[in-house]
Amino acid sequence: MAITSASSSDSPDIRAPLLYDTVEGSVDYKGRSVYKFNSGGWRSASFIIGVEVAERFAYYGIASNLITFLTGPLGQSTATAAENVNAWSGTASLLPLLGAFVADSFLGRFRTIIVASLIYILGLGLLTLSAILPSFSASDCPSTNISTKCSANPIQVVLFFFSLYLVALGQGGHKPCVQAFGADQFDGQDPKEYKAKSSFFNWWYFCMCSGTLVTLLFLNYIQDNLNWALGFGIPCIMMVIALILFLLGTKTYRYSVKVEEKSAFLRIGLVFVSAIKNWRTSPSALALEEETRGMLPHQSSEQFKFLNKALLTPNGSKETGKVCSLSEIEEAKAVLRLVPIWATCLVYAVAFAQSSTFFTKQGVTMDRSISPGFKVPPATLQSFISLAIVLFIPIYDRIFVPIARALTGKPSGITMLQRIGTGMFLSALSMAIAALIETKRLEVAREHGLIDKPNVTVPMSIWWLVPQYVLFGLADVFTMVGLQEFFYDQVPSELRSVGLSLYLSIFGVGSFISSFLVSAIEKATGGEGHDSWFANNLNRGHLNYFYWLLAALSVVQLFVYLYFAKNYVYNR
């Protein structure tokens, strides 16, 4: 943008904006160049973080206690409810791939967030309506500890699941775009803002978990002891407030500019298609083309070298638009390098899924009394995950990172992959502790003759479950935040929403794997006269075996992950 100089010394200094750096690749809400001094940074990010706090409050207001609603008002068995929770959370974690595609290819992140928020609000409103309907066709059917199948109100079931998946759809557009849009408010080319961006992911997760903590402490109590309609209605109100808050920051945001005419999806797809078409290309022809293009051998170019065949066409022509550029091939390699890391994090996601399903059902059977007449809602114990995160992230960001930075010279203290691996180790440890505590709970049930009395409280305090929740929280500080930063940073800039949706898809696929494992183990260990590991009467089940299985798989996963992490070549 050209700016003319002043004609006299007493004229207004219209050159003032030149004193400030513009942000390359970003514009304001009117499409004009933006300056660092009046856009983006923590001021804009604070609006977006506020939106995320409200959204997570709404999401966990449903997810954290969903198994209780399914086994209570809807009368499902423990195993069926766990499968439904995993299926829904898996879908909710995979739909961000669709939302990210729409955002990065068509609507842009800002518009996608608005559309997704409206869908989210509609879903929450209908969910509240479904909770108002009567639960059972038979009025004398019990609402908890169901030992026989009850006939649930079919209208309520249909409306509930329709609303539930509508919420998942809204979350799918909201989740990847909000975080990517927040990180876009920091210029990665500026050293000062680059450090702030790395810190942003820590504080993003800190605030997000603060919203989750409030949900688990208060909303679960309302749902369990007061009213499910109110418990679903409050999240709906919070999402309305979140949308208003997001729109208030419109004039301060930095909006990414689309540099290439071709979509990043199309560019990367063409590289793979061209490489497959040229699979018969001789090594000598490829080497000659690489030399002509001036490709210098280095670690990045040597990886996935078969993609370099996209430099040629099957008939040897070099027409413009028929061959792929070096930068397009490097983009494709950057995406392909993410696949092993993505795959080796799936077991972590399977273990993570247990915190909102079987951990909660364990808590139902235990002594939850704090004082006469007051019992801790079992889902509230998930608040210890959030509490551990809220307490540890400031320590990590303000103490650990500066010390590690002084030792390693890296802006983030340790690498993103080192951070992810540390969390994986803590997750495996958490599952081992969960197995030991469940073994203890079963022993106490046997000692007191409660094996065939599922409705009687096992005389073992629910606080025994706290260590496994706290360890999961510490694991999240390392792995969850590390994955967010990694998948944002290591994809082409135009695909950052997709990068974050890939991170979320780990937990979606992990939830489906968890659901498959539960279903397979239920069939394999159950049957005529046999109680499965997941029997409705947990005193006759063997959740401890399942936890030991996940602990063993987590250890195997960690070793495989370390192999791929050691050989990973960072994109930037």
Coordinates of C-alpha atoms in Angstrom, one line a residue:
M1 CA 0.0 0.0 0.0
A2 CA 1.7 3.2 -1.2
I3 CA 1.7 6.2 1.2
T4 CA 2.7 9.7 0.0
S5 CA 5.1 11.8 2.1
A6 CA 4.0 15.0 3.9
S7 CA 4.5 18.3 1.9
S8 CA 5.6 20.4 4.9
S9 CA 6.9 20.1 8.4
D10 CA 3.7 21.3 10.0
S11 CA 1.4 18.9 8.1
P12 CA -0.1 15.9 9.9
D13 CA 2.3 13.0 9.9
I14 CA 0.4 10.7 7.6
R15 CA 3.5 8.5 7.4
A16 CA 3.0 7.2 10.9
P17 CA 1.8 3.8 9.9
L18 CA 5.2 3.2 8.3
L19 CA 6.7 3.2 11.8
Y20 CA 4.8 -0.1 12.4
D21 CA 5.3 -3.4 10.7
T22 CA 2.6 -4.8 8.6
V23 CA 1.7 -8.5 9.0
E24 CA 2.5 -10.4 5.9
G25 CA -0.2 -12.8 4.7
S26 CA -2.9 -11.2 6.9
V27 CA -5.6 -8.5 6.4
D28 CA -8.3 -6.9 8.5
Y29 CA -12.0 -7.4 8.4
K30 CA -12.3 -5.1 5.4
G31 CA -9.5 -6.8 3.5
R32 CA -6.9 -4.1 4.1
S33 CA -3.3 -4.5 5.3
V34 CA -3.0 -4.9 9.1
Y35 CA -0.3 -3.5 11.4
K36 CA 1.1 -5.2 14.4
F37 CA 0.4 -2.4 16.8
N38 CA -3.4 -2.4 16.4
S39 CA -4.3 -5.9 15.5
G40 CA -3.9 -9.5 16.6
G41 CA -1.7 -10.5 19.5
W42 CA -3.0 -11.3 23.0
R43 CA -5.8 -8.7 22.7
S44 CA -7.5 -10.5 19.8
A45 CA -6.6 -14.0 21.2
S46 CA -8.3 -13.2 24.5
F47 CA -11.7 -12.9 22.6
I48 CA -11.1 -16.2 20.9
I49 CA -10.0 -17.9 24.1
G50 CA -13.1 -16.7 25.8
V51 CA -15.2 -18.3 23.1
E52 CA -13.3 -21.6 23.6
V53 CA -14.0 -21.5 27.4
A54 CA -17.7 -21.2 26.7
E55 CA -17.7 -23.9 24.0
R56 CA -15.8 -26.4 26.2
F57 CA -18.2 -25.7 29.0
A58 CA -21.0 -26.6 26.7
Y59 CA -19.3 -29.7 25.2
Y60 CA -18.3 -31.2 28.5
G61 CA -21.6 -30.3 30.0
I62 CA -22.9 -33.1 27.7
A63 CA -19.8 -35.4 27.2
S64 CA -18.7 -35.8 30.8
N65 CA -22.0 -37.1 32.2
L66 CA -23.5 -38.7 29.0
I67 CA -23.0 -42.2 30.2
T68 CA -25.1 -41.4 33.3
F69 CA -28.0 -40.1 31.1
L70 CA -27.9 -43.1 28.8
T71 CA -27.8 -45.7 31.7
G72 CA -30.4 -43.6 33.7
P73 CA -33.2 -41.8 31.9
L74 CA -32.7 -43.8 28.6
G75 CA -32.2 -47.1 30.4
Q76 CA -29.3 -48.6 28.5
S77 CA -26.9 -51.2 29.7
T78 CA -23.3 -50.2 30.8
A79 CA -21.6 -51.7 27.8
T80 CA -24.2 -50.3 25.3
A81 CA -24.0 -46.9 26.9
A82 CA -20.1 -47.0 26.8
E83 CA -20.3 -47.9 23.1
N84 CA -22.7 -45.1 22.4
V85 CA -20.5 -42.6 24.2
N86 CA -17.5 -43.7 22.3
A87 CA -19.3 -43.6 19.0
W88 CA -20.6 -40.1 19.6
S89 CA -17.3 -38.7 20.9
G90 CA -15.5 -40.4 18.0
T91 CA -17.8 -38.8 15.5
A92 CA -17.5 -35.4 17.3
S93 CA -13.7 -35.8 16.9
L94 CA -13.7 -36.8 13.3
L95 CA -16.2 -34.2 12.0
P96 CA -13.6 -31.4 12.5
L97 CA -12.0 -32.9 9.3
L98 CA -15.1 -31.8 7.4
G99 CA -15.3 -28.5 9.2
A100 CA -11.6 -27.8 8.5
F101 CA -12.0 -28.7 4.8
V102 CA -15.0 -26.3 4.5
A103 CA -13.1 -23.5 6.3
D104 CA -9.8 -23.9 4.4
S105 CA -11.3 -24.4 1.0
F106 CA -14.5 -22.3 1.0
L107 CA -15.8 -20.2 3.8
G108 CA -12.7 -19.3 5.8
R109 CA -12.2 -19.8 9.5
F110 CA -14.2 -16.7 10.7
R111 CA -17.4 -17.5 8.7
T112 CA -17.2 -21.3 9.5
I113 CA -17.0 -20.5 13.3
I114 CA -20.2 -18.4 13.0
V115 CA -22.1 -21.0 11.0
A116 CA -20.9 -23.8 13.3
S117 CA -21.9 -21.9 16.4
L118 CA -25.5 -21.5 15.1
I119 CA -25.7 -25.2 14.5
Y120 CA -24.3 -25.9 17.9
I121 CA -26.9 -23.6 19.6
L122 CA -29.7 -25.4 17.7
G123 CA -28.5 -28.8 18.8
L124 CA -28.2 -27.8 22.4
G125 CA -31.7 -26.3 22.3
L126 CA -33.2 -29.5 20.9
L127 CA -31.2 -31.5 23.5
T128 CA -32.8 -29.5 26.3
L129 CA -36.2 -30.2 24.8
S130 CA -35.5 -33.9 24.6
A131 CA -34.7 -33.9 28.4
I132 CA -38.1 -32.4 29.2
L133 CA -39.9 -35.3 27.6
P134 CA -40.9 -38.3 29.8
S135 CA -38.2 -40.9 29.8
F136 CA -40.1 -44.2 29.9
S137 CA -43.4 -45.6 28.6
A138 CA -43.8 -47.4 31.9
S139 CA -43.9 -45.0 34.8
D140 CA -42.7 -47.5 37.3
C141 CA -39.4 -48.2 35.4
P142 CA -36.4 -47.3 37.6
S143 CA -34.1 -44.5 36.5
T144 CA -30.8 -45.9 37.9
N145 CA -29.1 -49.2 38.5
I146 CA -31.3 -50.9 35.9
S147 CA -31.1 -54.7 36.1
T148 CA -33.9 -55.3 33.5
K149 CA -34.5 -53.6 30.2
C150 CA -36.9 -50.7 30.2
S151 CA -38.9 -49.4 27.3
A152 CA -37.6 -45.9 26.7
N153 CA -39.8 -43.2 25.1
P154 CA -39.1 -43.6 21.4
I155 CA -39.7 -39.9 20.6
Q156 CA -37.3 -38.9 23.3
V157 CA -34.6 -41.3 22.1
V158 CA -34.9 -40.1 18.4
L159 CA -34.9 -36.5 19.4
F160 CA -32.0 -37.0 21.9
F161 CA -29.7 -38.7 19.4
F162 CA -30.6 -36.3 16.6
S163 CA -29.8 -33.4 18.8
L164 CA -26.6 -35.1 20.1
Y165 CA -25.2 -35.5 16.6
L166 CA -26.2 -32.0 15.6
V167 CA -24.1 -30.8 18.5
A168 CA -21.2 -33.0 17.2
L169 CA -21.7 -31.4 13.7
G170 CA -21.5 -27.9 15.2
Q171 CA -18.5 -28.8 17.3
G172 CA -16.9 -30.2 14.1
G173 CA -16.9 -26.8 12.5
H174 CA -16.1 -24.8 15.6
K175 CA -13.2 -26.7 17.2
P176 CA -10.5 -26.7 14.6
C177 CA -11.2 -23.2 13.3
V178 CA -11.3 -21.4 16.6
Q179 CA -7.9 -22.6 17.7
A180 CA -6.3 -22.1 14.3
F181 CA -7.9 -18.6 14.1
G182 CA -6.5 -17.9 17.6
A183 CA -3.0 -18.9 16.7
D184 CA -3.3 -16.9 13.5
Q185 CA -3.3 -13.7 15.6
F186 CA 0.5 -14.2 16.2
D187 CA 3.1 -13.6 13.5
G188 CA 5.3 -16.7 13.3
Q189 CA 8.0 -14.7 11.4
D190 CA 8.4 -12.3 14.3
P191 CA 10.7 -13.7 17.1
K192 CA 8.8 -12.1 19.9
E193 CA 5.4 -13.2 18.5
Y194 CA 6.7 -16.7 17.7
K195 CA 7.4 -17.2 21.4
A196 CA 4.0 -15.8 22.3
K197 CA 2.4 -18.3 19.8
S198 CA 4.1 -21.2 21.6
S199 CA 2.9 -19.8 24.9
F200 CA -0.6 -19.3 23.4
F201 CA -1.1 -23.1 23.0
N202 CA -0.3 -23.5 26.8
W203 CA -2.7 -20.8 27.9
W204 CA -5.3 -21.8 25.4
Y205 CA -5.4 -25.3 27.0
F206 CA -5.3 -23.7 30.5
C207 CA -8.4 -21.6 29.9
M208 CA -10.2 -24.4 28.1
C209 CA -9.7 -26.7 31.0
S210 CA -10.8 -23.9 33.4
G211 CA -14.2 -23.9 31.6
T212 CA -14.3 -27.7 31.8
L213 CA -13.5 -27.6 35.5
V214 CA -16.5 -25.3 36.1
T215 CA -18.7 -27.7 34.1
L216 CA -17.5 -30.8 36.1
L217 CA -17.9 -29.1 39.5
F218 CA -21.3 -27.5 39.0
L219 CA -23.1 -28.7 35.9
N220 CA -22.8 -32.4 36.8
Y221 CA -24.3 -31.8 40.2
I222 CA -27.3 -30.0 38.6
Q223 CA -27.8 -32.9 36.1
D224 CA -27.5 -35.6 38.8
N225 CA -29.5 -33.9 41.6
L226 CA -31.7 -31.2 40.1
N227 CA -32.8 -31.4 36.5
W228 CA -31.4 -32.7 33.2
A229 CA -33.2 -30.1 31.2
L230 CA -31.5 -27.4 33.2
G231 CA -28.2 -29.2 32.9
F232 CA -28.5 -29.1 29.1
G233 CA -30.1 -25.7 28.9
I234 CA -27.3 -23.8 30.7
P235 CA -24.7 -24.9 28.0
C236 CA -27.1 -23.6 25.3
I237 CA -27.1 -20.2 27.0
M238 CA -23.3 -20.3 27.3
M239 CA -22.9 -20.9 23.5
V240 CA -25.2 -17.9 22.7
I241 CA -22.9 -15.8 25.0
A242 CA -19.8 -17.3 23.3
L243 CA -21.0 -16.3 19.8
I244 CA -21.8 -12.7 20.9
L245 CA -18.3 -12.5 22.5
F246 CA -16.6 -13.8 19.4
L247 CA -18.4 -11.1 17.2
L248 CA -17.2 -8.3 19.5
G249 CA -13.6 -8.9 18.5
T250 CA -14.3 -8.7 14.7
K251 CA -12.5 -5.5 14.1
T252 CA -9.3 -6.5 15.9
Y253 CA -8.7 -9.9 14.2
R254 CA -6.1 -10.8 11.7
Y255 CA -7.6 -12.7 8.8
S256 CA -5.3 -15.0 6.7
V257 CA -4.9 -14.3 3.0
K258 CA -5.1 -17.1 0.5
V259 CA -1.9 -16.8 -1.5
E260 CA -2.2 -19.6 -4.0
E261 CA -4.9 -19.8 -6.6
K262 CA -5.1 -23.5 -6.3
S263 CA -6.5 -25.0 -3.1
A264 CA -3.9 -26.6 -0.9
F265 CA -6.0 -29.8 -1.0
L266 CA -5.8 -29.8 -4.8
R267 CA -2.0 -29.0 -4.9
I268 CA -1.1 -31.9 -2.5
G269 CA -3.6 -34.3 -4.2
L270 CA -2.0 -33.6 -7.6
V271 CA 1.5 -34.4 -6.2
F272 CA 0.3 -37.9 -5.1
V273 CA -1.6 -38.5 -8.3
S274 CA 1.4 -37.5 -10.5
A275 CA 3.8 -39.6 -8.4
I276 CA 1.5 -42.6 -8.9
K277 CA 1.2 -42.0 -12.6
N278 CA 5.0 -41.8 -12.9
W279 CA 5.8 -44.9 -10.8
R280 CA 7.7 -46.4 -13.8
T281 CA 10.0 -43.4 -14.2
S282 CA 13.6 -44.5 -14.3
P283 CA 15.9 -43.3 -11.5
S284 CA 18.3 -41.7 -14.0
A285 CA 15.5 -39.6 -15.6
L286 CA 14.4 -38.5 -12.1
A287 CA 18.0 -37.7 -11.0
L288 CA 18.5 -35.6 -14.2
E289 CA 15.3 -33.6 -13.5
E290 CA 16.3 -33.0 -9.9
E291 CA 19.7 -31.7 -11.0
T292 CA 18.0 -29.5 -13.6
R293 CA 15.7 -28.1 -10.9
G294 CA 18.7 -27.4 -8.6
M295 CA 17.5 -29.8 -5.9
L296 CA 20.3 -30.2 -3.3
P297 CA 20.4 -33.4 -1.4
H298 CA 19.3 -32.9 2.2
Q299 CA 17.4 -34.8 4.9
S300 CA 14.0 -33.4 3.9
S301 CA 14.3 -34.2 0.1
E302 CA 15.6 -37.7 0.8
Q303 CA 12.5 -38.6 2.7
F304 CA 9.6 -40.0 0.6
K305 CA 11.7 -39.5 -2.5
F306 CA 9.1 -41.3 -4.6
L307 CA 7.1 -38.1 -4.5
N308 CA 9.8 -36.4 -6.5
K309 CA 8.5 -38.3 -9.5
A310 CA 5.7 -35.7 -9.6
L311 CA 8.3 -33.3 -11.1
L312 CA 7.8 -35.2 -14.4
T313 CA 4.8 -36.2 -16.5
P314 CA 4.3 -39.7 -18.0
N315 CA 5.1 -38.6 -21.5
G316 CA 8.0 -36.4 -20.5
S317 CA 6.3 -33.1 -21.3
K318 CA 6.9 -30.1 -19.1
E319 CA 3.9 -28.0 -19.9
T320 CA 2.9 -25.4 -17.4
G321 CA 0.3 -26.8 -15.0
K322 CA 1.1 -30.4 -16.0
V323 CA 4.0 -30.8 -13.6
C324 CA 4.3 -30.1 -9.8
S325 CA 6.7 -27.6 -8.3
L326 CA 9.3 -28.2 -5.7
S327 CA 7.3 -26.3 -3.1
E328 CA 4.2 -28.4 -3.8
I329 CA 6.1 -31.6 -3.4
E330 CA 7.6 -30.4 -0.1
E331 CA 4.0 -29.6 1.1
A332 CA 2.9 -33.2 0.3
K333 CA 6.0 -34.6 2.1
A334 CA 5.2 -32.4 5.1
V335 CA 1.6 -33.9 5.3
L336 CA 2.9 -37.5 4.7
R337 CA 5.4 -37.1 7.5
L338 CA 2.6 -36.6 10.0
V339 CA 1.0 -40.0 9.3
P340 CA 3.3 -42.2 11.5
I341 CA 3.0 -39.7 14.4
W342 CA -0.8 -39.6 14.0
A343 CA -1.0 -43.4 14.0
T344 CA 1.2 -43.9 17.0
C345 CA -0.9 -41.6 19.1
L346 CA -4.1 -43.7 18.7
V347 CA -3.6 -45.9 21.8
Y348 CA -3.2 -42.7 23.9
A349 CA -6.7 -41.7 22.6
V350 CA -8.1 -45.1 23.5
A351 CA -6.9 -44.8 27.1
F352 CA -8.1 -41.2 27.2
A353 CA -11.7 -42.4 26.3
Q354 CA -12.0 -44.4 29.5
S355 CA -11.9 -41.2 31.8
S356 CA -15.5 -40.3 30.7
T357 CA -16.9 -43.9 30.6
F358 CA -15.6 -46.7 32.8
F359 CA -13.9 -44.4 35.3
T360 CA -17.3 -42.8 35.9
K361 CA -19.1 -46.2 36.3
Q362 CA -16.5 -47.3 38.8
G363 CA -17.2 -44.2 40.9
V364 CA -21.0 -44.9 40.9
T365 CA -20.3 -48.1 42.9
M366 CA -18.0 -46.5 45.5
D367 CA -18.6 -44.5 48.7
R368 CA -19.2 -40.9 47.5
S369 CA -20.4 -39.3 50.7
I370 CA -18.8 -36.1 51.8
S371 CA -21.3 -35.2 54.5
P372 CA -24.8 -36.6 55.5
G373 CA -27.1 -36.1 52.6
F374 CA -24.5 -35.0 50.1
K375 CA -22.8 -37.3 47.6
V376 CA -20.2 -36.4 45.0
P377 CA -21.5 -37.0 41.4
P378 CA -19.1 -39.6 40.0
A379 CA -18.6 -37.6 36.7
T380 CA -17.3 -34.7 38.9
L381 CA -14.1 -36.6 39.5
Q382 CA -13.1 -35.8 35.9
S383 CA -12.6 -32.3 37.3
F384 CA -9.3 -33.6 38.8
I385 CA -8.0 -33.9 35.2
S386 CA -8.9 -30.3 34.6
L387 CA -7.6 -29.2 38.0
A388 CA -4.2 -30.9 37.4
I389 CA -4.0 -29.1 34.0
V390 CA -5.0 -25.7 35.4
L391 CA -2.4 -26.0 38.2
F392 CA 0.5 -27.5 36.2
I393 CA 0.3 -25.4 33.0
P394 CA 1.5 -22.2 34.7
I395 CA 4.3 -24.2 36.2
Y396 CA 5.2 -25.7 32.8
D397 CA 5.0 -22.3 31.0
R398 CA 6.6 -20.0 33.6
I399 CA 9.2 -22.4 35.3
F400 CA 9.8 -25.5 33.2
V401 CA 10.1 -23.8 29.8
P402 CA 12.5 -21.0 30.8
I403 CA 14.8 -23.6 32.5
A404 CA 14.6 -26.0 29.6
R405 CA 15.1 -23.1 27.1
A406 CA 18.3 -22.1 28.9
L407 CA 19.6 -25.7 28.7
T408 CA 18.5 -26.6 25.1
G409 CA 18.4 -23.2 23.4
K410 CA 15.0 -24.0 21.9
P411 CA 12.3 -21.3 22.2
S412 CA 9.8 -23.9 23.6
G413 CA 12.3 -25.6 25.9
I414 CA 11.8 -29.1 24.6
T415 CA 10.7 -30.2 21.1
M416 CA 7.0 -30.8 20.4
L417 CA 7.7 -34.5 19.9
Q418 CA 9.5 -34.8 23.2
R419 CA 6.6 -33.2 24.9
I420 CA 4.1 -35.6 23.3
G421 CA 6.2 -38.7 24.2
T422 CA 6.4 -37.6 27.9
G423 CA 2.6 -37.5 28.1
M424 CA 2.3 -41.0 26.5
F425 CA 4.5 -42.4 29.3
L426 CA 2.3 -40.7 32.0
S427 CA -0.8 -42.1 30.3
A428 CA 0.5 -45.7 30.4
L429 CA 1.3 -45.1 34.1
S430 CA -2.2 -43.8 34.7
M431 CA -3.8 -47.0 33.2
A432 CA -1.5 -49.2 35.3
I433 CA -2.6 -47.4 38.5
A434 CA -6.3 -47.6 37.4
A435 CA -5.9 -51.4 37.0
L436 CA -4.4 -51.7 40.5
I437 CA -7.2 -49.5 42.1
E438 CA -9.9 -51.5 40.3
T439 CA -8.3 -54.8 41.6
K440 CA -8.5 -53.3 45.1
R441 CA -12.1 -52.3 44.7
L442 CA -13.1 -55.9 43.6
E443 CA -11.2 -57.3 46.6
V444 CA -13.1 -55.0 49.0
A445 CA -16.4 -56.0 47.3
R446 CA -15.6 -59.7 47.8
E447 CA -14.5 -59.2 51.4
H448 CA -17.8 -57.6 52.3
G449 CA -20.0 -60.1 50.4
L450 CA -21.1 -57.6 47.8
I451 CA -20.4 -59.6 44.6
D452 CA -24.1 -60.1 43.9
K453 CA -25.3 -56.8 45.4
P454 CA -24.6 -54.2 42.7
N455 CA -26.9 -51.7 44.3
V456 CA -25.0 -51.7 47.6
T457 CA -22.2 -49.2 47.9
V458 CA -18.7 -50.7 48.1
P459 CA -17.1 -49.4 51.3
M460 CA -14.2 -47.9 49.5
S461 CA -13.9 -44.1 49.1
I462 CA -14.2 -42.7 45.6
W463 CA -11.1 -40.6 46.3
W464 CA -9.1 -43.7 45.6
L465 CA -9.7 -42.9 41.9
V466 CA -8.1 -39.4 42.1
P467 CA -4.5 -40.5 41.2
Q468 CA -5.5 -41.9 37.9
Y469 CA -7.4 -38.7 37.0
V470 CA -4.5 -36.5 38.1
L471 CA -2.0 -38.5 36.0
F472 CA -4.3 -38.1 33.0
G473 CA -4.3 -34.4 33.6
L474 CA -0.5 -34.2 33.7
A475 CA -0.4 -36.4 30.5
D476 CA -2.7 -34.0 28.8
V477 CA -0.4 -31.0 29.6
F478 CA 2.3 -32.7 27.6
T479 CA 0.6 -34.8 24.9
M480 CA -2.6 -32.8 24.2
V481 CA -0.9 -29.4 24.0
G482 CA 2.0 -30.8 22.2
L483 CA -0.2 -32.4 19.6
Q484 CA -2.1 -29.2 19.1
E485 CA 1.1 -27.2 18.5
F486 CA 2.7 -29.9 16.4
F487 CA -0.2 -30.4 14.0
Y488 CA -0.7 -26.6 13.6
D489 CA 3.0 -25.9 13.0
Q490 CA 3.9 -28.8 10.7
V491 CA 1.3 -28.4 8.0
P492 CA 1.2 -25.8 5.1
S493 CA -0.1 -22.5 6.4
E494 CA -3.3 -22.8 4.4
L495 CA -4.1 -26.1 6.0
R496 CA -3.8 -25.2 9.6
S497 CA -7.4 -25.8 10.4
V498 CA -7.0 -29.2 8.8
G499 CA -3.8 -29.8 10.8
L500 CA -5.8 -29.2 14.1
S501 CA -8.6 -31.4 12.8
L502 CA -6.0 -34.2 12.2
Y503 CA -5.0 -33.8 15.9
L504 CA -8.7 -34.1 16.9
S505 CA -9.2 -37.0 14.6
I506 CA -6.7 -39.0 16.7
F507 CA -9.3 -38.9 19.5
G508 CA -12.1 -39.7 17.1
V509 CA -10.5 -42.8 15.7
G510 CA -9.3 -43.7 19.3
S511 CA -12.9 -43.5 20.5
F512 CA -14.1 -45.8 17.7
I513 CA -11.2 -48.2 18.5
S514 CA -12.3 -48.1 22.2
S515 CA -15.9 -48.9 21.2
F516 CA -14.7 -51.8 19.0
L517 CA -12.5 -53.2 21.8
V518 CA -15.4 -53.0 24.3
S519 CA -17.7 -54.7 21.8
A520 CA -15.2 -57.4 20.9
I521 CA -14.2 -58.1 24.5
E522 CA -17.9 -58.1 25.6
K523 CA -18.6 -60.9 23.1
A524 CA -15.4 -62.8 23.8
T525 CA -15.7 -62.8 27.6
G526 CA -19.4 -62.9 28.0
G527 CA -22.0 -65.6 27.0
E528 CA -24.3 -68.1 28.6
G529 CA -23.6 -68.2 32.4
H530 CA -20.5 -66.0 32.1
D531 CA -20.1 -62.4 33.1
S532 CA -18.1 -60.3 30.7
W533 CA -15.3 -57.9 31.7
F534 CA -18.0 -55.1 31.4
A535 CA -20.9 -56.8 33.2
N536 CA -23.6 -54.4 34.4
N537 CA -22.8 -55.6 37.8
L538 CA -19.2 -54.3 37.9
N539 CA -18.5 -56.4 41.0
R540 CA -18.6 -59.4 38.7
G541 CA -16.8 -57.7 35.9
H542 CA -13.1 -57.3 35.3
L543 CA -12.4 -53.7 34.3
N544 CA -8.9 -54.2 35.8
Y545 CA -8.1 -56.7 33.0
F546 CA -9.1 -54.1 30.4
Y547 CA -7.0 -51.4 32.1
W548 CA -4.0 -53.8 32.1
L549 CA -4.5 -54.4 28.4
L550 CA -4.5 -50.7 27.7
A551 CA -1.4 -50.2 29.9
A552 CA 0.4 -52.8 27.9
L553 CA -0.7 -51.4 24.5
S554 CA 0.4 -47.9 25.7
V555 CA 3.9 -49.2 26.5
V556 CA 4.2 -50.8 23.0
Q557 CA 2.8 -47.6 21.4
L558 CA 5.4 -45.5 23.2
F559 CA 8.3 -47.5 21.8
V560 CA 7.0 -47.4 18.3
Y561 CA 6.4 -43.7 18.7
L562 CA 9.9 -43.0 19.9
Y563 CA 11.3 -44.7 16.7
F564 CA 9.3 -42.5 14.4
A565 CA 9.8 -39.4 16.5
K566 CA 13.6 -39.9 16.4
N567 CA 13.5 -40.0 12.6
Y568 CA 11.1 -37.2 12.1
V569 CA 12.3 -34.2 10.0
Y570 CA 10.6 -30.9 11.2
N571 CA 9.0 -28.9 8.4
R572 CA 10.0 -25.5 9.9

